Amino acid sequence: MSAASPRSPATLEQPGEGRLAHAGADHPPVPRKKVGVVLANLGTPDATDYWSMRRYLSEFLSDRRVVDYSRWLWQPLLQGIILTRRPFISGKAYQSIWNTERNESPLLTITREQAEKVAARLEAAFGDEVVVDFCMRYGNPSTDSVIRRLHEQGCERLLFFPLYPQYGSPTTATANDEVFRTLMTLKWQPALRTVPAYFDRPDYIAALGGSIQQAYEQAQADQGGRPDVLVASYHGVPERYLLDGDPYHCQCQKTTRLVKERLEMADDEIVTAFQSKFGPEKWVGPATVDKVAELARAGKKHIAVISPAFASDCVETLEEVQQEIRDAFLAAGGETFTYVPCLNADEAHIDVLTAIVKQELGGWL
């Protein structure tokens, strides 16, 4: 594979880290050229205690892509009021889903497994020409540390892959921002490509459809019936983001439509809703917690919920959907609640992620 890529005039004497052929004896070792692939997810606290949660939430909620209010108004409110109470509430939510065996959040566990499986697929195709790693926008492993580690390993070209099927300013854009900030500090910048949204790729829609069919078949076997309605619950954003040109809301709607067409569902068998509202302003809707209660009051006794905006199960799915939203449905008269897991490290999902990486590496390998 390395023969397909032109090498610089000063080449290494042998594979692996070594001395440049025409460099002086005091020249530092130079690693062999490689291509780096980084899978990026939202983030995770290091632990569920107050100070770990406060550090994580402070980083997350201080991001201007996430909360773009004036700093002189927002920061006193955030640091003085919100972060006094919020770490206790969020810590309790994380405690209910925490991976106690590895002492880490499920998001970290799943993202690592995704990276390992993609790495194995790419190694089978390209040998050791490609190095795969993963990072978090907030928390650890940080984007900065992973980019620097790959750079030190000789990755002169980097493919950065935000694991968000739908593009959003508070998700995809801020993940890319963090890479660019690291590159601004490097004397020798690697070439960089970022992966675009993949919400309408046929293989991604097929993977979603397969996971839904599997969940429905399991519900039929375990509960004696299929769900009456599938709720596609996406993370919400303020409505003004849509009005300002952020395509996220529209891409969510298209994902739902493509899933409906893939599974040949009737219009009343699938609905789109948005969860995780934060703050006082108007967000895109309907709110998932309200929608599931409305469905229960309308006589829908069995619903399923899937979260297509998340590549990995996390606190928003394992705690918010499976606990808070489930409770809202049952309290309003619903009887059976089926959660369709995120695609996580399912083989069909790894096929999709690997196919995207290979496509975006075109011309580099």
mmCIF file of C-alpha atoms in Angstrom:
data_model
loop_
_atom_site.group_PDB
_atom_site.id
_atom_site.type_symbol
_atom_site.label_atom_id
_atom_site.label_comp_id
_atom_site.label_asym_id
_atom_site.label_seq_id
_atom_site.Cartn_x
_atom_site.Cartn_y
_atom_site.Cartn_z
ATOM 1 C CA MET A 1 0.000 0.000 0.000
ATOM 2 C CA SER A 2 2.806 2.408 0.779
ATOM 3 C CA ALA A 3 4.023 2.210 -2.818
ATOM 4 C CA ALA A 4 0.834 3.968 -3.937
ATOM 5 C CA SER A 5 1.747 7.099 -2.006
ATOM 6 C CA PRO A 6 4.572 9.387 -3.157
ATOM 7 C CA ARG A 7 7.286 9.772 -0.568
ATOM 8 C CA SER A 8 9.163 12.898 0.358
ATOM 9 C CA PRO A 9 12.678 13.435 -1.118
ATOM 10 C CA ALA A 10 14.194 12.446 2.224
ATOM 11 C CA THR A 11 13.126 8.819 2.697
ATOM 12 C CA LEU A 12 13.719 6.460 5.582
ATOM 13 C CA GLU A 13 16.532 3.935 5.347
ATOM 14 C CA GLN A 14 14.156 1.131 6.408
ATOM 15 C CA PRO A 15 10.531 0.619 7.476
ATOM 16 C CA GLY A 16 9.540 1.772 10.930
ATOM 17 C CA GLU A 17 10.975 4.617 12.897
ATOM 18 C CA GLY A 18 14.517 5.480 11.869
ATOM 19 C CA ARG A 19 16.997 8.013 10.500
ATOM 20 C CA LEU A 20 16.397 9.943 7.283
ATOM 21 C CA ALA A 21 18.759 8.763 4.570
ATOM 22 C CA HIS A 22 20.407 12.150 4.050
ATOM 23 C CA ALA A 23 19.960 13.657 7.488
ATOM 24 C CA GLY A 24 22.671 14.389 10.002
ATOM 25 C CA ALA A 25 23.410 12.015 12.843
ATOM 26 C CA ASP A 26 21.737 14.365 15.294
ATOM 27 C CA HIS A 27 18.415 14.472 13.389
ATOM 28 C CA PRO A 28 15.568 13.136 15.561
ATOM 29 C CA PRO A 29 13.997 9.807 14.557
ATOM 30 C CA VAL A 30 11.167 10.098 12.031
ATOM 31 C CA PRO A 31 8.314 7.547 12.052
ATOM 32 C CA ARG A 32 7.218 5.883 8.823
ATOM 33 C CA LYS A 33 4.326 7.654 7.108
ATOM 34 C CA LYS A 34 0.875 6.378 8.004
ATOM 35 C CA VAL A 35 -2.749 7.440 7.725
ATOM 36 C CA GLY A 36 -4.676 8.048 10.929
ATOM 37 C CA VAL A 37 -8.416 7.533 11.402
ATOM 38 C CA VAL A 38 -10.130 9.045 14.440
ATOM 39 C CA LEU A 39 -13.661 8.093 15.503
ATOM 40 C CA ALA A 40 -15.024 10.968 17.590
ATOM 41 C CA ASN A 41 -17.922 10.800 20.002
ATOM 42 C CA LEU A 42 -19.596 13.371 22.238
ATOM 43 C CA GLY A 43 -17.923 12.754 25.565
ATOM 44 C CA THR A 44 -18.035 11.250 28.999
ATOM 45 C CA PRO A 45 -17.223 12.160 32.590
ATOM 46 C CA ASP A 46 -14.337 10.277 34.170
ATOM 47 C CA ALA A 47 -16.523 9.275 37.125
ATOM 48 C CA THR A 48 -19.943 10.007 38.622
ATOM 49 C CA ASP A 49 -18.837 12.010 41.664
ATOM 50 C CA TYR A 50 -19.640 15.712 42.003
ATOM 51 C CA TRP A 51 -16.285 17.132 40.871
ATOM 52 C CA SER A 52 -15.886 14.770 37.918
ATOM 53 C CA MET A 53 -19.389 15.637 36.762
ATOM 54 C CA ARG A 54 -18.786 19.353 37.315
ATOM 55 C CA ARG A 55 -15.598 19.334 35.201
ATOM 56 C CA TYR A 56 -17.368 17.485 32.411
ATOM 57 C CA LEU A 57 -20.513 19.631 32.457
ATOM 58 C CA SER A 58 -18.489 22.840 32.661
ATOM 59 C CA GLU A 59 -16.542 21.898 29.525
ATOM 60 C CA PHE A 60 -19.686 20.784 27.714
ATOM 61 C CA LEU A 61 -21.918 23.717 28.651
ATOM 62 C CA SER A 62 -19.149 26.294 28.104
ATOM 63 C CA ASP A 63 -18.931 25.311 24.435
ATOM 64 C CA ARG A 64 -20.354 28.170 22.372
ATOM 65 C CA ARG A 65 -21.604 25.668 19.794
ATOM 66 C CA VAL A 66 -23.780 24.105 22.499
ATOM 67 C CA VAL A 67 -24.894 27.214 24.376
ATOM 68 C CA ASP A 68 -24.258 30.378 22.388
ATOM 69 C CA TYR A 69 -25.542 32.951 24.857
ATOM 70 C CA SER A 70 -23.328 35.916 25.708
ATOM 71 C CA ARG A 71 -20.458 34.744 27.916
ATOM 72 C CA TRP A 72 -20.830 37.569 30.414
ATOM 73 C CA LEU A 73 -24.435 36.504 30.978
ATOM 74 C CA TRP A 74 -24.058 32.731 30.671
ATOM 75 C CA GLN A 75 -20.854 31.972 32.589
ATOM 76 C CA PRO A 76 -21.948 33.516 35.934
ATOM 77 C CA LEU A 77 -25.225 31.613 35.647
ATOM 78 C CA LEU A 78 -23.461 28.387 34.682
ATOM 79 C CA GLN A 79 -20.639 28.486 37.221
ATOM 80 C CA GLY A 80 -22.611 30.027 40.060
ATOM 81 C CA ILE A 81 -26.019 28.337 39.864
ATOM 82 C CA ILE A 82 -26.306 25.520 37.314
ATOM 83 C CA LEU A 83 -23.068 23.747 38.242
ATOM 84 C CA THR A 84 -23.947 23.896 41.907
ATOM 85 C CA ARG A 85 -26.872 21.474 41.478
ATOM 86 C CA ARG A 86 -26.594 19.894 38.035
ATOM 87 C CA PRO A 87 -23.590 17.607 38.798
ATOM 88 C CA PHE A 88 -25.636 15.830 41.486
ATOM 89 C CA ILE A 89 -28.566 15.272 39.097
ATOM 90 C CA SER A 90 -26.409 14.177 36.170
ATOM 91 C CA GLY A 91 -24.204 12.065 38.422
ATOM 92 C CA LYS A 92 -27.227 10.138 39.623
ATOM 93 C CA ALA A 93 -28.309 9.534 36.019
ATOM 94 C CA TYR A 94 -24.858 8.250 35.100
ATOM 95 C CA GLN A 95 -24.730 6.038 38.174
ATOM 96 C CA SER A 96 -27.859 4.232 36.973
ATOM 97 C CA ILE A 97 -26.150 3.185 33.717
ATOM 98 C CA TRP A 98 -22.440 3.140 34.667
ATOM 99 C CA ASN A 99 -20.294 0.246 33.481
ATOM 100 C CA THR A 100 -19.112 -0.789 36.938
ATOM 101 C CA GLU A 101 -16.982 -3.654 35.617
ATOM 102 C CA ARG A 102 -14.723 -1.251 33.697
ATOM 103 C CA ASN A 103 -15.538 1.810 35.807
ATOM 104 C CA GLU A 104 -16.496 3.914 32.816
ATOM 105 C CA SER A 105 -19.549 5.159 30.968
ATOM 106 C CA PRO A 106 -21.228 2.892 28.397
ATOM 107 C CA LEU A 107 -20.444 5.473 25.716
ATOM 108 C CA LEU A 108 -16.725 5.023 26.325
ATOM 109 C CA THR A 109 -17.034 1.231 26.327
ATOM 110 C CA ILE A 110 -19.005 1.164 23.082
ATOM 111 C CA THR A 111 -16.892 3.741 21.230
ATOM 112 C CA ARG A 112 -13.725 1.816 22.083
ATOM 113 C CA GLU A 113 -15.306 -1.389 20.745
ATOM 114 C CA GLN A 114 -16.380 0.395 17.558
ATOM 115 C CA ALA A 115 -12.833 1.672 17.023
ATOM 116 C CA GLU A 116 -11.326 -1.758 17.655
ATOM 117 C CA LYS A 117 -13.653 -3.436 15.172
ATOM 118 C CA VAL A 118 -13.111 -0.790 12.483
ATOM 119 C CA ALA A 119 -9.340 -1.084 13.066
ATOM 120 C CA ALA A 120 -9.503 -4.849 12.528
ATOM 121 C CA ARG A 121 -11.415 -4.412 9.261
ATOM 122 C CA LEU A 122 -8.948 -1.807 7.990
ATOM 123 C CA GLU A 123 -5.931 -3.856 9.020
ATOM 124 C CA ALA A 124 -7.284 -6.764 7.009
ATOM 125 C CA ALA A 125 -7.585 -4.462 3.991
ATOM 126 C CA PHE A 126 -4.490 -2.256 4.306
ATOM 127 C CA GLY A 127 -2.129 -3.846 6.797
ATOM 128 C CA ASP A 128 -0.447 -1.400 9.148
ATOM 129 C CA GLU A 129 -0.750 1.574 6.808
ATOM 130 C CA VAL A 130 -3.774 2.831 8.776
ATOM 131 C CA VAL A 131 -3.865 3.598 12.502
ATOM 132 C CA VAL A 132 -7.334 3.844 14.107
ATOM 133 C CA ASP A 133 -8.029 5.618 17.379
ATOM 134 C CA PHE A 134 -10.983 7.300 19.077
ATOM 135 C CA CYS A 135 -11.548 10.478 21.056
ATOM 136 C CA MET A 136 -14.183 12.470 22.902
ATOM 137 C CA ARG A 137 -15.133 16.088 22.306
ATOM 138 C CA TYR A 138 -15.584 16.525 26.060
ATOM 139 C CA GLY A 139 -13.707 14.517 28.660
ATOM 140 C CA ASN A 140 -11.194 11.762 27.933
ATOM 141 C CA PRO A 141 -9.561 10.622 25.770
ATOM 142 C CA SER A 142 -9.421 14.212 24.570
ATOM 143 C CA THR A 143 -9.320 15.142 20.906
ATOM 144 C CA ASP A 144 -6.051 17.003 21.412
ATOM 145 C CA SER A 145 -4.267 14.058 23.035
ATOM 146 C CA VAL A 146 -5.367 11.596 20.339
ATOM 147 C CA ILE A 147 -4.448 13.857 17.421
ATOM 148 C CA ARG A 148 -1.005 14.435 18.930
ATOM 149 C CA ARG A 149 -0.501 10.729 19.578
ATOM 150 C CA LEU A 150 -1.318 9.838 15.967
ATOM 151 C CA HIS A 151 0.893 12.660 14.711
ATOM 152 C CA GLU A 152 3.803 11.293 16.768
ATOM 153 C CA GLN A 153 3.177 7.861 15.238
ATOM 154 C CA GLY A 154 3.830 9.253 11.791
ATOM 155 C CA CYS A 155 0.278 9.942 10.642
ATOM 156 C CA GLU A 156 0.826 12.722 8.140
ATOM 157 C CA ARG A 157 -2.760 12.352 6.953
ATOM 158 C CA LEU A 158 -5.769 12.207 9.249
ATOM 159 C CA LEU A 159 -9.389 11.276 8.636
ATOM 160 C CA PHE A 160 -11.582 12.661 11.402
ATOM 161 C CA PHE A 161 -14.937 10.913 11.748
ATOM 162 C CA PRO A 162 -17.562 12.522 14.041
ATOM 163 C CA LEU A 163 -19.999 9.714 14.897
ATOM 164 C CA TYR A 164 -23.127 11.755 14.182
ATOM 165 C CA PRO A 165 -25.269 10.526 11.266
ATOM 166 C CA GLN A 166 -26.999 13.916 10.991
ATOM 167 C CA TYR A 167 -24.892 17.081 10.829
ATOM 168 C CA GLY A 168 -25.467 19.523 13.663
ATOM 169 C CA SER A 169 -23.615 22.610 14.751
ATOM 170 C CA PRO A 170 -23.587 21.493 18.429
ATOM 171 C CA THR A 171 -22.267 18.040 17.483
ATOM 172 C CA THR A 172 -20.399 17.623 14.175
ATOM 173 C CA ALA A 173 -19.207 21.223 13.941
ATOM 174 C CA THR A 174 -17.845 21.471 17.470
ATOM 175 C CA ALA A 175 -16.055 18.128 17.091
ATOM 176 C CA ASN A 176 -14.344 19.448 13.953
ATOM 177 C CA ASP A 177 -13.571 22.741 15.694
ATOM 178 C CA GLU A 178 -11.592 20.898 18.344
ATOM 179 C CA VAL A 179 -9.403 19.190 15.732
ATOM 180 C CA PHE A 180 -8.722 22.503 14.037
ATOM 181 C CA ARG A 181 -7.723 24.029 17.378
ATOM 182 C CA THR A 182 -5.126 21.301 17.866
ATOM 183 C CA LEU A 183 -3.773 21.723 14.356
ATOM 184 C CA MET A 184 -3.300 25.441 15.046
ATOM 185 C CA THR A 185 -0.674 24.539 17.671
ATOM 186 C CA LEU A 186 1.362 22.075 15.571
ATOM 187 C CA LYS A 187 4.535 23.099 13.747
ATOM 188 C CA TRP A 188 3.984 20.324 11.197
ATOM 189 C CA GLN A 189 0.297 19.920 10.502
ATOM 190 C CA PRO A 190 -0.998 16.662 9.059
ATOM 191 C CA ALA A 191 -3.338 16.835 6.089
ATOM 192 C CA LEU A 192 -6.909 16.572 7.378
ATOM 193 C CA ARG A 193 -10.196 15.307 6.027
ATOM 194 C CA THR A 194 -13.480 15.330 7.943
ATOM 195 C CA VAL A 195 -16.315 12.878 7.316
ATOM 196 C CA PRO A 196 -19.633 14.442 6.261
ATOM 197 C CA ALA A 197 -23.073 13.462 7.542
ATOM 198 C CA TYR A 198 -24.243 10.006 6.486
ATOM 199 C CA PHE A 199 -27.926 10.167 7.507
ATOM 200 C CA ASP A 200 -29.217 9.106 4.087
ATOM 201 C CA ARG A 201 -26.699 6.439 3.080
ATOM 202 C CA PRO A 202 -28.581 3.325 1.948
ATOM 203 C CA ASP A 203 -26.377 1.030 4.052
ATOM 204 C CA TYR A 204 -26.966 3.135 7.174
ATOM 205 C CA ILE A 205 -30.731 3.105 6.589
ATOM 206 C CA ALA A 206 -30.569 -0.638 5.984
ATOM 207 C CA ALA A 207 -28.712 -1.126 9.280
ATOM 208 C CA LEU A 208 -31.339 0.924 11.126
ATOM 209 C CA GLY A 209 -34.112 -1.019 9.424
ATOM 210 C CA GLY A 210 -32.514 -4.328 10.363
ATOM 211 C CA SER A 211 -32.212 -3.345 14.015
ATOM 212 C CA ILE A 212 -35.869 -2.286 14.103
ATOM 213 C CA GLN A 213 -37.040 -5.511 12.477
ATOM 214 C CA GLN A 214 -35.012 -7.527 14.978
ATOM 215 C CA ALA A 215 -36.521 -5.590 17.910
ATOM 216 C CA TYR A 216 -40.037 -6.055 16.534
ATOM 217 C CA GLU A 217 -39.523 -9.783 16.089
ATOM 218 C CA GLN A 218 -38.198 -10.029 19.659
ATOM 219 C CA ALA A 219 -41.207 -8.069 20.940
ATOM 220 C CA GLN A 220 -43.527 -10.423 19.087
ATOM 221 C CA ALA A 221 -41.836 -13.420 20.668
ATOM 222 C CA ASP A 222 -41.512 -12.044 24.197
ATOM 223 C CA GLN A 223 -44.604 -9.845 24.518
ATOM 224 C CA GLY A 224 -47.037 -11.440 22.105
ATOM 225 C CA GLY A 225 -47.347 -8.483 19.764
ATOM 226 C CA ARG A 226 -45.534 -5.917 17.683
ATOM 227 C CA PRO A 227 -45.412 -2.237 18.682
ATOM 228 C CA ASP A 228 -48.265 -0.056 17.427
ATOM 229 C CA VAL A 229 -45.985 2.911 16.738
ATOM 230 C CA LEU A 230 -42.253 3.500 16.342
ATOM 231 C CA VAL A 231 -41.026 6.785 17.808
ATOM 232 C CA ALA A 232 -37.806 8.029 16.217
ATOM 233 C CA SER A 233 -36.425 10.209 19.000
ATOM 234 C CA TYR A 234 -33.598 12.589 18.070
ATOM 235 C CA HIS A 235 -31.647 14.902 20.334
ATOM 236 C CA GLY A 236 -33.314 18.303 20.164
ATOM 237 C CA VAL A 237 -31.901 21.746 19.297
ATOM 238 C CA PRO A 238 -33.287 25.255 19.732
ATOM 239 C CA GLU A 239 -35.674 26.153 16.932
ATOM 240 C CA ARG A 240 -33.577 29.187 15.988
ATOM 241 C CA TYR A 241 -30.762 26.835 14.896
ATOM 242 C CA LEU A 242 -33.076 25.566 12.177
ATOM 243 C CA LEU A 243 -34.055 29.114 11.221
ATOM 244 C CA ASP A 244 -30.369 30.103 11.088
ATOM 245 C CA GLY A 245 -29.582 27.377 8.547
ATOM 246 C CA ASP A 246 -28.487 24.384 10.609
ATOM 247 C CA PRO A 247 -29.596 21.324 8.541
ATOM 248 C CA TYR A 248 -29.925 18.974 11.519
ATOM 249 C CA HIS A 249 -33.726 19.082 11.880
ATOM 250 C CA CYS A 250 -34.282 18.456 8.173
ATOM 251 C CA GLN A 251 -31.790 15.584 8.107
ATOM 252 C CA CYS A 252 -33.550 13.965 11.068
ATOM 253 C CA GLN A 253 -36.876 14.178 9.264
ATOM 254 C CA LYS A 254 -35.346 12.611 6.164
ATOM 255 C CA THR A 255 -33.836 9.762 8.194
ATOM 256 C CA THR A 256 -37.274 8.936 9.564
ATOM 257 C CA ARG A 257 -38.822 9.073 6.096
ATOM 258 C CA LEU A 258 -36.176 6.757 4.640
ATOM 259 C CA VAL A 259 -36.623 4.257 7.476
ATOM 260 C CA LYS A 260 -40.394 4.349 6.936
ATOM 261 C CA GLU A 261 -39.922 3.655 3.228
ATOM 262 C CA ARG A 262 -37.368 0.932 3.901
ATOM 263 C CA LEU A 263 -39.735 -0.915 6.252
ATOM 264 C CA GLU A 264 -42.873 -0.055 4.229
ATOM 265 C CA MET A 265 -44.544 1.490 7.262
ATOM 266 C CA ALA A 266 -47.790 3.442 7.139
ATOM 267 C CA ASP A 267 -47.672 7.124 8.059
ATOM 268 C CA ASP A 268 -49.218 6.470 11.469
ATOM 269 C CA GLU A 269 -46.769 3.679 12.321
ATOM 270 C CA ILE A 270 -43.746 5.951 12.774
ATOM 271 C CA VAL A 271 -43.348 9.463 14.204
ATOM 272 C CA THR A 272 -40.439 11.858 14.737
ATOM 273 C CA ALA A 273 -39.828 13.527 18.096
ATOM 274 C CA PHE A 274 -37.008 15.338 19.886
ATOM 275 C CA GLN A 275 -35.624 14.848 23.379
ATOM 276 C CA SER A 276 -33.222 16.403 25.909
ATOM 277 C CA LYS A 277 -34.561 19.967 25.933
ATOM 278 C CA PHE A 278 -32.374 22.331 27.951
ATOM 279 C CA GLY A 279 -33.083 25.947 28.857
ATOM 280 C CA PRO A 280 -36.117 28.223 28.466
ATOM 281 C CA GLU A 281 -36.196 28.946 24.732
ATOM 282 C CA LYS A 282 -38.323 27.152 22.147
ATOM 283 C CA TRP A 283 -36.856 23.942 20.743
ATOM 284 C CA VAL A 284 -37.819 21.884 17.714
ATOM 285 C CA GLY A 285 -40.601 19.463 18.527
ATOM 286 C CA PRO A 286 -42.633 17.610 19.384
ATOM 287 C CA ALA A 287 -40.879 16.704 22.632
ATOM 288 C CA THR A 288 -40.481 12.935 22.933
ATOM 289 C CA VAL A 289 -41.634 12.840 26.552
ATOM 290 C CA ASP A 290 -44.883 14.612 25.567
ATOM 291 C CA LYS A 291 -45.366 12.625 22.360
ATOM 292 C CA VAL A 292 -45.208 9.212 24.027
ATOM 293 C CA ALA A 293 -47.767 10.331 26.629
ATOM 294 C CA GLU A 294 -50.009 11.616 23.828
ATOM 295 C CA LEU A 295 -49.767 8.248 22.057
ATOM 296 C CA ALA A 296 -50.720 6.436 25.270
ATOM 297 C CA ARG A 297 -53.751 8.674 25.788
ATOM 298 C CA ALA A 298 -54.742 8.017 22.167
ATOM 299 C CA GLY A 299 -54.953 4.304 22.918
ATOM 300 C CA LYS A 300 -51.522 3.097 21.747
ATOM 301 C CA LYS A 301 -50.672 0.420 24.274
ATOM 302 C CA HIS A 302 -47.331 -0.711 22.851
ATOM 303 C CA ILE A 303 -44.699 1.607 21.383
ATOM 304 C CA ALA A 304 -41.057 1.266 20.400
ATOM 305 C CA VAL A 305 -38.475 4.042 20.602
ATOM 306 C CA ILE A 306 -35.259 4.312 18.600
ATOM 307 C CA SER A 307 -32.649 7.089 18.712
ATOM 308 C CA PRO A 308 -31.162 7.388 15.204
ATOM 309 C CA ALA A 309 -29.049 10.462 16.024
ATOM 310 C CA PHE A 310 -26.821 8.441 18.362
ATOM 311 C CA ALA A 311 -24.223 6.016 17.019
ATOM 312 C CA SER A 312 -23.693 4.651 20.531
ATOM 313 C CA ASP A 313 -25.952 4.151 23.519
ATOM 314 C CA CYS A 314 -25.314 6.779 26.171
ATOM 315 C CA VAL A 315 -27.003 8.569 29.062
ATOM 316 C CA GLU A 316 -29.570 10.117 26.695
ATOM 317 C CA THR A 317 -30.716 6.671 25.567
ATOM 318 C CA LEU A 318 -30.001 4.341 28.475
ATOM 319 C CA GLU A 319 -31.297 6.715 31.148
ATOM 320 C CA GLU A 320 -33.484 9.334 29.479
ATOM 321 C CA VAL A 321 -35.261 7.097 26.954
ATOM 322 C CA GLN A 322 -35.350 3.821 28.861
ATOM 323 C CA GLN A 323 -36.273 5.418 32.184
ATOM 324 C CA GLU A 324 -37.777 8.922 31.938
ATOM 325 C CA ILE A 325 -39.523 8.595 28.574
ATOM 326 C CA ARG A 326 -40.628 5.028 29.318
ATOM 327 C CA ASP A 327 -42.127 6.190 32.634
ATOM 328 C CA ALA A 328 -44.000 9.007 30.889
ATOM 329 C CA PHE A 329 -45.576 6.531 28.466
ATOM 330 C CA LEU A 330 -46.616 4.078 31.176
ATOM 331 C CA ALA A 331 -47.935 6.824 33.463
ATOM 332 C CA ALA A 332 -50.218 8.045 30.664
ATOM 333 C CA GLY A 333 -51.801 4.611 30.187
ATOM 334 C CA GLY A 334 -49.335 2.790 27.958
ATOM 335 C CA GLU A 335 -48.633 -0.844 28.716
ATOM 336 C CA THR A 336 -45.596 -2.103 26.795
ATOM 337 C CA PHE A 337 -42.452 -0.134 25.963
ATOM 338 C CA THR A 338 -39.786 -1.478 23.604
ATOM 339 C CA TYR A 339 -36.422 0.224 23.273
ATOM 340 C CA VAL A 340 -34.499 -0.332 20.041
ATOM 341 C CA PRO A 341 -30.789 -0.049 20.933
ATOM 342 C CA CYS A 342 -28.412 2.190 19.017
ATOM 343 C CA LEU A 343 -26.403 0.423 16.344
ATOM 344 C CA ASN A 344 -23.374 0.427 18.656
ATOM 345 C CA ALA A 345 -20.789 -2.205 17.639
ATOM 346 C CA ASP A 346 -23.279 -4.356 15.718
ATOM 347 C CA GLU A 347 -21.609 -5.925 12.695
ATOM 348 C CA ALA A 348 -23.935 -4.173 10.251
ATOM 349 C CA HIS A 349 -22.991 -0.841 11.814
ATOM 350 C CA ILE A 350 -19.271 -1.635 11.664
ATOM 351 C CA ASP A 351 -19.778 -2.474 7.979
ATOM 352 C CA VAL A 352 -21.259 1.002 7.465
ATOM 353 C CA LEU A 353 -18.539 2.813 9.398
ATOM 354 C CA THR A 354 -15.795 0.904 7.611
ATOM 355 C CA ALA A 355 -17.342 1.571 4.195
ATOM 356 C CA ILE A 356 -17.493 5.292 4.977
ATOM 357 C CA VAL A 357 -13.860 5.334 6.085
ATOM 358 C CA LYS A 358 -12.704 3.519 2.940
ATOM 359 C CA GLN A 359 -14.681 5.914 0.763
ATOM 360 C CA GLU A 360 -13.287 9.001 2.498
ATOM 361 C CA LEU A 361 -9.719 7.667 2.309
ATOM 362 C CA GLY A 362 -9.960 7.519 -1.470
ATOM 363 C CA GLY A 363 -6.656 8.608 -3.080
ATOM 364 C CA TRP A 364 -4.736 8.307 0.178
ATOM 365 C CA LEU A 365 -4.205 4.550 0.098
#
